Coordinates of C-alpha atoms in Angstrom, one line a residue:
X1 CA 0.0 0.0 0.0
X2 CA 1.3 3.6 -0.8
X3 CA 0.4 7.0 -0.4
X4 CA 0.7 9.7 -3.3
X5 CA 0.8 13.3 -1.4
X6 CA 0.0 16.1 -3.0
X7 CA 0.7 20.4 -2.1
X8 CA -0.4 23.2 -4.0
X9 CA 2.6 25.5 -5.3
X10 CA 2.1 29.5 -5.7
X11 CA 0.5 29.1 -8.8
X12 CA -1.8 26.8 -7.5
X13 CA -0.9 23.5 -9.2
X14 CA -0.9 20.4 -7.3
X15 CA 2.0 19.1 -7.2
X16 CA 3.5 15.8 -5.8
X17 CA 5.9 16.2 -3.0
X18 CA 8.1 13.6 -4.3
X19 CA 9.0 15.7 -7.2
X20 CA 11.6 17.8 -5.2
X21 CA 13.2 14.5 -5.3
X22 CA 12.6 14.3 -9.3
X23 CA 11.4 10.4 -8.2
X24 CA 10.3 7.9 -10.4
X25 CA 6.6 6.6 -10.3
X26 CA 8.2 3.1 -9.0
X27 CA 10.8 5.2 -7.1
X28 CA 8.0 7.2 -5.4
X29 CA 6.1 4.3 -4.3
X30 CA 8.7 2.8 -2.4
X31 CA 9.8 5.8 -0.7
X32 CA 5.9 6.0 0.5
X33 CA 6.0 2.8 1.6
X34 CA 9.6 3.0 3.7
X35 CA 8.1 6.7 5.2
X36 CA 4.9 4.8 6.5
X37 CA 6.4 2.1 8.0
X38 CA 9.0 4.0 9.7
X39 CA 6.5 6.3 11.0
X40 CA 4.6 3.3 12.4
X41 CA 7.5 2.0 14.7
X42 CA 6.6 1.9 18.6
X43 CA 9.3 4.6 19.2
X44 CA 7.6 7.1 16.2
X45 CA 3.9 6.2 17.7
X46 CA 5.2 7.5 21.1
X47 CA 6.9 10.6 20.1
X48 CA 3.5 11.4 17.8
X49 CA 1.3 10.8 20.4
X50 CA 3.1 12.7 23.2
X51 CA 3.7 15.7 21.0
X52 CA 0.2 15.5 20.5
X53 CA -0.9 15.3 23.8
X54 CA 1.1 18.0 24.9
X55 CA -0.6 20.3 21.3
X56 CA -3.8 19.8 23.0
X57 CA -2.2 20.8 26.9
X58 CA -0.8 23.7 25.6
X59 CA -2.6 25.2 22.3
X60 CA -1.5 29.0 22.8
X61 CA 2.7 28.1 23.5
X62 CA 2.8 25.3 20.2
X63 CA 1.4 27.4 17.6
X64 CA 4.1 27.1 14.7
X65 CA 6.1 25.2 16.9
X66 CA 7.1 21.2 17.1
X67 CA 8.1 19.7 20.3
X68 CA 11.7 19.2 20.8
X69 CA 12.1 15.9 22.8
X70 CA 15.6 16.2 23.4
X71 CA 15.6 19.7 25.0
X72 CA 12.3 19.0 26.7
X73 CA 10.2 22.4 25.0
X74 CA 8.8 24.0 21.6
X75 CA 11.0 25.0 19.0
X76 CA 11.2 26.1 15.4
X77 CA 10.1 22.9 13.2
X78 CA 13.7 24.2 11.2
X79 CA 15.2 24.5 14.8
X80 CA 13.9 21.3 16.2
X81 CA 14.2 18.9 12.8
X82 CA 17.6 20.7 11.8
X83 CA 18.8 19.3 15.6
X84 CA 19.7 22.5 16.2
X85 CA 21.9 22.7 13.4
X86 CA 24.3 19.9 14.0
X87 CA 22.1 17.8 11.1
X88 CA 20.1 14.6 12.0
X89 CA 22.9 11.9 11.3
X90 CA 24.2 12.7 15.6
X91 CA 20.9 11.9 16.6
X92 CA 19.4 9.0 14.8
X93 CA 18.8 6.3 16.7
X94 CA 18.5 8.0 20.5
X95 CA 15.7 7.7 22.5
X96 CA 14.5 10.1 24.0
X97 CA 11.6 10.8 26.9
X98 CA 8.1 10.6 26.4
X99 CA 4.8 10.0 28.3

């Protein structure tokens, strides 16, 4: 099973988002397929669900903001997914605390 995701651009075009990526068809479905399973792992389930839980504790302090479970608070989505600038390849694979 695969997902095809689509955006609008400034024009107002739909547009795949796998065409930054200038995928294939073939290409495109596998990467859909290796995005949802990783986001179904136990440890991606928990961070989703705390992150949400914590959305719904504190609406007015997490507008335009992810939660950082590292540091413990909201950040920038650039901020927080950049790892505050040192790149993601130093963090993969940590765990980190949730509820």
């Amino acid at each position: 099973m695969y997902v095809l995701v689509f955006i609008r651009n400034d024009t107002g075009i739909l547009k795949s988002i796998y065409m930054a990526q200038r995928l294939s068809a073939e290409a495109a479905k596998k990467k859909a397929a290796r995005d949802l399973a990783y986001a179904k792992t136990p440890d991606r389930r928990a961070k989703k669900a705390d992150a949400q839980r914590r959305r719904r504790a504190d609406p007015k302090g997490s507008i335009g903001k992810d939660w950082d479970h590292k540091n413990q608070r909201w950040e920038s989505p650039a901020q927080n997914r950049g790892n505050d600038g040192l790149g993601t390849k130093t963090e993969s694979g940590k765990k980190y605390k949730t509820k």
